[in-house]
PDB file of C-alpha atoms and ligand atoms in Angstrom:
ATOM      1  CA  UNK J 579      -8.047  -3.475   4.774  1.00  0.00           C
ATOM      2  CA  UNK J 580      -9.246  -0.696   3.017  1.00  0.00           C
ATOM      3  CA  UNK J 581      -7.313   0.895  -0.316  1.00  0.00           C
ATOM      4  CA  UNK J 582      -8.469   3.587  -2.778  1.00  0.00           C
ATOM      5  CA  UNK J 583      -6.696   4.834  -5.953  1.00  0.00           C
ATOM      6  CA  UNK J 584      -6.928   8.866  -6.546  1.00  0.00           C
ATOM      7  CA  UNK J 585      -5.443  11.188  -9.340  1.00  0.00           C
ATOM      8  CA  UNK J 586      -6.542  13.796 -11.373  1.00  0.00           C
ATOM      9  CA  UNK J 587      -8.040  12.184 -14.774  1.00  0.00           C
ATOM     10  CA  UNK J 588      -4.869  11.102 -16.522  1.00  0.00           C
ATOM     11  CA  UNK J 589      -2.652  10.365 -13.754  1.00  0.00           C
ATOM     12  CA  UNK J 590      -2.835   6.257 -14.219  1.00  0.00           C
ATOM     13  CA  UNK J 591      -5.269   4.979 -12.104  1.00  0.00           C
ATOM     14  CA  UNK J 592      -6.773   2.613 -14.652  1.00  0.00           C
ATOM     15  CA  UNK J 593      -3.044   0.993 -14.944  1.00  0.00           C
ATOM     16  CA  UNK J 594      -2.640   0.873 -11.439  1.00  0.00           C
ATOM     17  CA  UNK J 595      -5.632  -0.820 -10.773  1.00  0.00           C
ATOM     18  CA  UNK J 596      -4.509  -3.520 -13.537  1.00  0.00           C
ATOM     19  CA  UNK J 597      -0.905  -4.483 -11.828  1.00  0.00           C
ATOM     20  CA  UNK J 598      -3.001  -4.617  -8.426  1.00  0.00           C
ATOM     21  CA  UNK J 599      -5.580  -7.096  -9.871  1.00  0.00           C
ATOM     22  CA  UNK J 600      -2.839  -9.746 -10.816  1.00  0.00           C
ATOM     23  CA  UNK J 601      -0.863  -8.923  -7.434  1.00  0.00           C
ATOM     24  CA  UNK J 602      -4.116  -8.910  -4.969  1.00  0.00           C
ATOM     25  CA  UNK J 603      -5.855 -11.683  -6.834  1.00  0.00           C
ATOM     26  CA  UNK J 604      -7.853 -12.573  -3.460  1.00  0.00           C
ATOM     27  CA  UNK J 605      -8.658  -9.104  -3.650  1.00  0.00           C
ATOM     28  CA  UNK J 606     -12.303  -6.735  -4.486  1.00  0.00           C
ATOM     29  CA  UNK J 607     -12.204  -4.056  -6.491  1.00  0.00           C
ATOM     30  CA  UNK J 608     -14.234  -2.075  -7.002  1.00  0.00           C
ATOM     31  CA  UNK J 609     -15.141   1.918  -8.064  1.00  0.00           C
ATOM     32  CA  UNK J 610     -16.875   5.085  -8.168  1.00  0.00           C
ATOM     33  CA  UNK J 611     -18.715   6.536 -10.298  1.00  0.00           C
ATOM     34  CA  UNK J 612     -20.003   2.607  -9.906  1.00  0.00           C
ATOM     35  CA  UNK J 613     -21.829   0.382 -12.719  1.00  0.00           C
ATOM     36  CA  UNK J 614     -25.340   0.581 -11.680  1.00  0.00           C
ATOM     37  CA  UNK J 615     -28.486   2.524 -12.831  1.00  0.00           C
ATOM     38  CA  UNK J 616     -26.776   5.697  -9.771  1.00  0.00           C
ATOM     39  CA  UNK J 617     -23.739   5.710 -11.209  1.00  0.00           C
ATOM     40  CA  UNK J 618     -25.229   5.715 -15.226  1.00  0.00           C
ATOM     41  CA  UNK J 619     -26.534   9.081 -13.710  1.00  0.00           C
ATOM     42  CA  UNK J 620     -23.566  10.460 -12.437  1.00  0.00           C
ATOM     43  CA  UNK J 621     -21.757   9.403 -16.134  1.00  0.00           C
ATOM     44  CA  UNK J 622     -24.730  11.229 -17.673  1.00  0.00           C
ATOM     45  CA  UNK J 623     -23.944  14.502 -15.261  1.00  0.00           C
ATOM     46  CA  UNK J 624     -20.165  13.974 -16.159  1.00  0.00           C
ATOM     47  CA  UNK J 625     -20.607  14.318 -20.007  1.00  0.00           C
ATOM     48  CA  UNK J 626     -23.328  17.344 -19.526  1.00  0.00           C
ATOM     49  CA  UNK J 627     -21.367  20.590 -19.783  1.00  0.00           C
ATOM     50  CA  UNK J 628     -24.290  22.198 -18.665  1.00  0.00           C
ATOM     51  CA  UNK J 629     -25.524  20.722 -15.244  1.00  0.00           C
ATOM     52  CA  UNK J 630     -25.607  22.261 -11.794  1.00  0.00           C
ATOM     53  CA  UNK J 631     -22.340  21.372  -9.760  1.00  0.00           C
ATOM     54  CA  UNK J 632     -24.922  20.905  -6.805  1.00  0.00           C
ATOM     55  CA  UNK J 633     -26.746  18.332  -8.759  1.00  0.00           C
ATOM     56  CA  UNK J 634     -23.289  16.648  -9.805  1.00  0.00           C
ATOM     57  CA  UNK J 635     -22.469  16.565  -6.402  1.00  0.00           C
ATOM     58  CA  UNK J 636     -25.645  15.161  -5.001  1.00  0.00           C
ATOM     59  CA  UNK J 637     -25.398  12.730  -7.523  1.00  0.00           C
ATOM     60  CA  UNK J 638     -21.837  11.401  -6.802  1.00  0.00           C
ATOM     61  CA  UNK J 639     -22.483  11.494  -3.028  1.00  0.00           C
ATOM     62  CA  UNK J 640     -26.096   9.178  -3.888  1.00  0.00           C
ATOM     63  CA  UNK J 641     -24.052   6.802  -5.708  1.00  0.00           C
ATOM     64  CA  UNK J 642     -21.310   6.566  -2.360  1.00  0.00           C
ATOM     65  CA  UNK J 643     -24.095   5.800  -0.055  1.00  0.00           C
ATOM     66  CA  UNK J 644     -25.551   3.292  -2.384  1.00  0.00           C
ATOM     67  CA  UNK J 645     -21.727   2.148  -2.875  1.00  0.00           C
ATOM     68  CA  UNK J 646     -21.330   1.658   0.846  1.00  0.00           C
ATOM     69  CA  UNK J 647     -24.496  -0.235   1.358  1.00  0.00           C
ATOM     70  CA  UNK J 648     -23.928  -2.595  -0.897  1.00  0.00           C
ATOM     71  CA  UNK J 649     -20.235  -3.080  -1.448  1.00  0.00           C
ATOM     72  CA  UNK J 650     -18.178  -1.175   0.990  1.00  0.00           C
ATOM     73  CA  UNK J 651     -19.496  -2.288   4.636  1.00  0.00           C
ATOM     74  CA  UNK J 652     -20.102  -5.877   3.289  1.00  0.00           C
ATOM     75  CA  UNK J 653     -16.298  -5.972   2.284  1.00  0.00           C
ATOM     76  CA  UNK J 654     -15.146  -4.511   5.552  1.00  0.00           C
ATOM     77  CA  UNK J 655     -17.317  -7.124   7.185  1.00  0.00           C
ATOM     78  CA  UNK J 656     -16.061  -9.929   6.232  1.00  0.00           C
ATOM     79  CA  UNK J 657     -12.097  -8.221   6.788  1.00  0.00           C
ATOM     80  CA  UNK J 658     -11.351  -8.581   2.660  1.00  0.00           C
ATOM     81  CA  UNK J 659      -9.105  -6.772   0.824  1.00  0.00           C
ATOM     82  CA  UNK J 660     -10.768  -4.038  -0.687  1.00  0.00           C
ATOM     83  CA  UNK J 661      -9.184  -2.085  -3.765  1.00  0.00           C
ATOM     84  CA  UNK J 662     -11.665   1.111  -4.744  1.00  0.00           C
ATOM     85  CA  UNK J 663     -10.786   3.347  -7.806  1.00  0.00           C
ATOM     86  CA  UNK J 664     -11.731   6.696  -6.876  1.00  0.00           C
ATOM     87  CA  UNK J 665     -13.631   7.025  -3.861  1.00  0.00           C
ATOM     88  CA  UNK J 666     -14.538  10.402  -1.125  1.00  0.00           C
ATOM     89  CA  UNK J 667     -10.985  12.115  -2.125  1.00  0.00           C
ATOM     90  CA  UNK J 668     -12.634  12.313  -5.769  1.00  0.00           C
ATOM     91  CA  UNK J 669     -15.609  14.518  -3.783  1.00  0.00           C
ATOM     92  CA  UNK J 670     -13.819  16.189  -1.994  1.00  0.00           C
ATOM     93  CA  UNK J 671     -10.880  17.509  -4.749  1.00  0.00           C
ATOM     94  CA  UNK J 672     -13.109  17.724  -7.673  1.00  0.00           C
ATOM     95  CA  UNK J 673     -16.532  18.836  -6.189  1.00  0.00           C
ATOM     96  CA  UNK J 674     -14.665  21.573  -4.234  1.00  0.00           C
ATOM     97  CA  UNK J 675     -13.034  22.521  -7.085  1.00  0.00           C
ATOM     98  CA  UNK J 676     -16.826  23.345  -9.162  1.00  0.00           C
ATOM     99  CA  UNK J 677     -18.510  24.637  -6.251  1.00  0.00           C
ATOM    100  CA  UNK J 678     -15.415  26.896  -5.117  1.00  0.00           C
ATOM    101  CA  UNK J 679     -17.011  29.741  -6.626  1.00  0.00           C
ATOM    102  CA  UNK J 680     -20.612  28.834  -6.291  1.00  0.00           C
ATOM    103  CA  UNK J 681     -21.078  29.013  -2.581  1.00  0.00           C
ATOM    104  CA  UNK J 682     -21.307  30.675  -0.336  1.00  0.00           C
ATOM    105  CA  UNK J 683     -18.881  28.762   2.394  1.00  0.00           C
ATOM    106  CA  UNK J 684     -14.923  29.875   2.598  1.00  0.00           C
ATOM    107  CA  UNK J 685     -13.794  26.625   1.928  1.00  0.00           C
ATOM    108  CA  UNK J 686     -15.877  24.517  -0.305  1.00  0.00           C
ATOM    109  CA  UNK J 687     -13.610  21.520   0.034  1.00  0.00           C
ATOM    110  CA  UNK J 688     -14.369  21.657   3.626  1.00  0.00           C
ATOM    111  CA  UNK J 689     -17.992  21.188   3.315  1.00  0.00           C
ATOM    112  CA  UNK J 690     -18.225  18.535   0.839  1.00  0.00           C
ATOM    113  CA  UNK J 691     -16.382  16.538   3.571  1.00  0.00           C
ATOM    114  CA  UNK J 692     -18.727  17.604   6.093  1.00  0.00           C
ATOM    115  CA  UNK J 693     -21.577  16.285   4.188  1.00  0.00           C
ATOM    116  CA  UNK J 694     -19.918  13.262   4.016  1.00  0.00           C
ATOM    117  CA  UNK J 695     -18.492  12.932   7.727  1.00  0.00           C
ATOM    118  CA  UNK J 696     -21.444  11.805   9.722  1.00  0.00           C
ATOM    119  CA  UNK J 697     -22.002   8.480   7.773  1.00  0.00           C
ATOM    120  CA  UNK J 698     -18.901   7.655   5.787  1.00  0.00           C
ATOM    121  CA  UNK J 699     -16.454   4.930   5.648  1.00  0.00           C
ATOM    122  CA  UNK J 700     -12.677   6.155   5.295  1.00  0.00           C
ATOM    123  CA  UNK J 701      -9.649   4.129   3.834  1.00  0.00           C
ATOM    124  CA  UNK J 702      -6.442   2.846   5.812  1.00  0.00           C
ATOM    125  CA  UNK J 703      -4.663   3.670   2.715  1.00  0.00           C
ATOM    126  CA  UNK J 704      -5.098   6.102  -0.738  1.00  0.00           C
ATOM    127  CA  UNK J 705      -2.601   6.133  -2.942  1.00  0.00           C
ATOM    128  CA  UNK J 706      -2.702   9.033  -4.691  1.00  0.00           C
ATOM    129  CA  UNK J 707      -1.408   9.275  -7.908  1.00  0.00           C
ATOM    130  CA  UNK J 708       0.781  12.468  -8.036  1.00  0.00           C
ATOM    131  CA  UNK J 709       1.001  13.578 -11.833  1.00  0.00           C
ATOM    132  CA  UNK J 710       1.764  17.125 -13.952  1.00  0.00           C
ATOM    133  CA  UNK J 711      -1.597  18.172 -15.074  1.00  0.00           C
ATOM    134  CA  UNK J 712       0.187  18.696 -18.524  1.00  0.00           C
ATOM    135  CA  UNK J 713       1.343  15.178 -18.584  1.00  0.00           C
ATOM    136  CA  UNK J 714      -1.875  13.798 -17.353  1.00  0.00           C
ATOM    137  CA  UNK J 715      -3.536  15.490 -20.303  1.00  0.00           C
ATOM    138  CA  UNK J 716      -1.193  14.364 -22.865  1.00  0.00           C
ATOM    139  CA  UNK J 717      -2.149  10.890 -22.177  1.00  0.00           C
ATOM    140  CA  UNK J 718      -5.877  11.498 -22.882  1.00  0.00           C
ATOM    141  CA  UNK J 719      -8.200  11.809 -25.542  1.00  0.00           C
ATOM    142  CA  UNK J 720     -10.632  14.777 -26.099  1.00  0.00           C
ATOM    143  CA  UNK J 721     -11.548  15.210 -22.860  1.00  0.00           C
ATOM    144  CA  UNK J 722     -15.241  15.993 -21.140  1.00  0.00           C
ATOM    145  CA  UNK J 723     -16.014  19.196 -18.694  1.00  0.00           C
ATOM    146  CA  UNK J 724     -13.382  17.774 -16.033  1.00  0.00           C
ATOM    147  CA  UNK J 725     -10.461  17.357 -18.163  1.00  0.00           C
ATOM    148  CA  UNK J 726      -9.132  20.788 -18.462  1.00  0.00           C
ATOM    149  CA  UNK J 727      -6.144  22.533 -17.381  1.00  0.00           C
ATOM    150  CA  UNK J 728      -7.221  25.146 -15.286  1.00  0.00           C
ATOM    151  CA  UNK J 729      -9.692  22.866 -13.249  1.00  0.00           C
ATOM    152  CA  UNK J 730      -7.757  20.095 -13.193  1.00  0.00           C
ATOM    153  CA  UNK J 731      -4.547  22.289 -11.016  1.00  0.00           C
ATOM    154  CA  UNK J 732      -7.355  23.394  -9.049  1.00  0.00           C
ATOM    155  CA  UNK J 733      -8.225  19.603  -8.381  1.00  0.00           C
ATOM    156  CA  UNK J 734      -4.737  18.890  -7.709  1.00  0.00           C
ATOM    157  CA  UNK J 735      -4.516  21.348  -5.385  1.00  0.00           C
ATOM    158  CA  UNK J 736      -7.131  20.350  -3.287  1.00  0.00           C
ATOM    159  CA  UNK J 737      -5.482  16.474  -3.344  1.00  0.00           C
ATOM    160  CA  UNK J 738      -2.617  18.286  -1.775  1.00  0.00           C
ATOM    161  CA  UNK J 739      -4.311  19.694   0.552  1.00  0.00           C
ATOM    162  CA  UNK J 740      -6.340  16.439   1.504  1.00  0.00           C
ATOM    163  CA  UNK J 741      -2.398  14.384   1.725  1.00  0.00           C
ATOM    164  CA  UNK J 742      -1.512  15.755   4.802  1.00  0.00           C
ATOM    165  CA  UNK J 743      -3.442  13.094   6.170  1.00  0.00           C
ATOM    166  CA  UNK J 744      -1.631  10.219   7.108  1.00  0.00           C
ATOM    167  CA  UNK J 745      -3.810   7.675   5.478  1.00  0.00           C
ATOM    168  CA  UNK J 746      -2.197   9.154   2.191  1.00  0.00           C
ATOM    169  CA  UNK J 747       0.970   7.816   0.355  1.00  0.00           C
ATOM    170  CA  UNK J 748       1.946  10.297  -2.611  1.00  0.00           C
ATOM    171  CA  UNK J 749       3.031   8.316  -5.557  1.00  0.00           C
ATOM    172  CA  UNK J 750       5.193   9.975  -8.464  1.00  0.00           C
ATOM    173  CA  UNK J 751       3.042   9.105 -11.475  1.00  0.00           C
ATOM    174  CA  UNK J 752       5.137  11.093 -14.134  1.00  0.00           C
ATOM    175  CA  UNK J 753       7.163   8.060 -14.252  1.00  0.00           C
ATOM    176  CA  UNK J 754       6.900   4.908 -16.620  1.00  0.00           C
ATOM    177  CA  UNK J 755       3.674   2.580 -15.747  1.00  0.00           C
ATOM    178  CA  UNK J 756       5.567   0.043 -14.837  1.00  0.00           C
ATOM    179  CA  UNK J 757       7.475   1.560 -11.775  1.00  0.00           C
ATOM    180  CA  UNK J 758       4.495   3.775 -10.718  1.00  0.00           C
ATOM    181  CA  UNK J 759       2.593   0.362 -10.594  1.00  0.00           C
ATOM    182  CA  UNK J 760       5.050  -1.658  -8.465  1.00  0.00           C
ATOM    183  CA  UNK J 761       5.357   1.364  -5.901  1.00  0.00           C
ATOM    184  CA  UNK J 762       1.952   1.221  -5.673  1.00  0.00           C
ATOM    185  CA  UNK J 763       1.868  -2.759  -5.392  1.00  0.00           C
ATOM    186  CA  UNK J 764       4.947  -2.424  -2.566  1.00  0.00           C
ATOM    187  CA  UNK J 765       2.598   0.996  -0.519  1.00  0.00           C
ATOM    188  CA  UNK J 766      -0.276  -1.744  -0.077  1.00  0.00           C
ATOM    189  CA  UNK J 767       2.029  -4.832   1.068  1.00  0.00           C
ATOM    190  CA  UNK J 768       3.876  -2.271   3.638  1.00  0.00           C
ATOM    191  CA  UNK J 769       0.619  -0.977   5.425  1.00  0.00           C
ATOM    192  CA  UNK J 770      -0.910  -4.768   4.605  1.00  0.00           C
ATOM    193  CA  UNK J 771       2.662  -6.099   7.007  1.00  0.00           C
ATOM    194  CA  UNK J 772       1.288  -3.279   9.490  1.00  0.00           C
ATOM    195  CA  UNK J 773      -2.212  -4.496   9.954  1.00  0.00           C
TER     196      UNK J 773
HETATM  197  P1  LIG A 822     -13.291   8.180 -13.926  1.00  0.00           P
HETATM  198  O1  LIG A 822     -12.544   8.895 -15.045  1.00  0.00           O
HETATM  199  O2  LIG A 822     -12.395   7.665 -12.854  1.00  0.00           O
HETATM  200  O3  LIG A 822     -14.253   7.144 -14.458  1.00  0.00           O
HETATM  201  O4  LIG A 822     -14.199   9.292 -13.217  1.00  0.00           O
HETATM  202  C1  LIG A 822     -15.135  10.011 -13.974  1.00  0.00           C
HETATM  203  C2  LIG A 822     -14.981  11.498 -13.764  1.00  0.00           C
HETATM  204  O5  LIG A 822     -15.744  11.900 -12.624  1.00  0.00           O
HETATM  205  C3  LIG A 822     -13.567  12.012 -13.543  1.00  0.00           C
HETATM  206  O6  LIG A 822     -13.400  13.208 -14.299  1.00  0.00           O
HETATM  207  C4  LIG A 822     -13.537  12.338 -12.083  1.00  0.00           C
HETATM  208  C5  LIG A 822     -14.960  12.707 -11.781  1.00  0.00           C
HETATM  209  N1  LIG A 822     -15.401  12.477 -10.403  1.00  0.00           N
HETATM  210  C6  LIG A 822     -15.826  13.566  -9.641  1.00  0.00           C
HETATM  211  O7  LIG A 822     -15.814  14.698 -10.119  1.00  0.00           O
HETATM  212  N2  LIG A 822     -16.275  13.332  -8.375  1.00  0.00           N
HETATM  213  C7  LIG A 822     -16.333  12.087  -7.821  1.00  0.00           C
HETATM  214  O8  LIG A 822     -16.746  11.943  -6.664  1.00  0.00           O
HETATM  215  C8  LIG A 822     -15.893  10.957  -8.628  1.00  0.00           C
HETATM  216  C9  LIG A 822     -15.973   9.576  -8.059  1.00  0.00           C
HETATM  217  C10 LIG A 822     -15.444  11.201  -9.909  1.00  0.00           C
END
């Protein structure tokens, strides 16, 4: 089975992913941006205040089909577990967020999924992390280009949008880590006990 972990920066995913390592010990985790040379780039694009959203995007979405060559499919394969921190949802919410005013498309959100559609792997399950975008920034340091108010509604927006599918469970994360983490733990074993 196939899990992912979304939020806008700030709503908990790191702690998350911590209480599901020591529940899901048989478990892979894994991420995006990822650790390899592609995903060094996409950190470098992230701290740039001055790149092209294309090239961020084109970036992110080279690291996801590197990601699903060599982590992803080979998971699925052999039927594990697999726990992903941020994964398409992050494209999808942020990326249509920068290039919302940049193309020339109604719906820019729309088209960064349709880029991805044709070769992508989706989740049974994202949990996504439902947070304030005040509270989410109180619990960060100085932040880089993505970590600011007005974008980051505009992100959460766009993960509203993207719930309505039924893969997503909406978790309250304005709550203590604790709680937020166990819901999260209890969302995985439900869908796990539904195969
Ligand atoms: P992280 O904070 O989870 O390491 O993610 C790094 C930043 O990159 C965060 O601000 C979210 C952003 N991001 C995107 O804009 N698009 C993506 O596809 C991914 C995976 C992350």
């Amino acid at each position: 089975m196939f899990v992912t972990v979304e939020g806008i920066d700030g709503a908990g995913k790191t702690t998350v992913v911590e209480a599901m390592r020591d529940e899901f010990e048989e478990a892979t985790f894994t991420r995006e941006p990822t650790e390899t040379w592609l995903g060094d780039a996409v950190e470098r694009a992230v701290g740039d205040d001055d790149s092209e959203p294309l090239t961020d995007l084109f970036l992110f979405t080279a690291d996801h089909a590197d990601h699903l060559r060599r982590v992803v499919r080979p998971a699925l394969e052999e039927d594990a577990l697999l726990i992903c921190d941020r994964y398409v949802d992050s494209r999808y919410a942020y990326q249509g967020a920068t290039l919302s005013d940049r193309l020339d498309v109604d719906d820019a959100l729309a088209w960064v999924r349709e880029i991805h559609e044709p070769w992508t792997v989706y989740p049974d399950l994202t949990l996504l992390l439902d947070v304030p975008v005040e509270t989410a920034l109180s619990r960060k340091e100085a932040g880089d280009k993505y970590e600011r108010a007005g974008f980051l509604r505009d992100v959460a927006e766009n993960y509203r949008r993207l719930a309505d599918e039924d893969r997503f469970v909406v978790i309250d994360a304005a709550r203590d880590a604790e709680t937020v983490g166990e819901d999260c733990v209890n969302a995985v074993r439900s869908r796990l006990r539904r195969g």
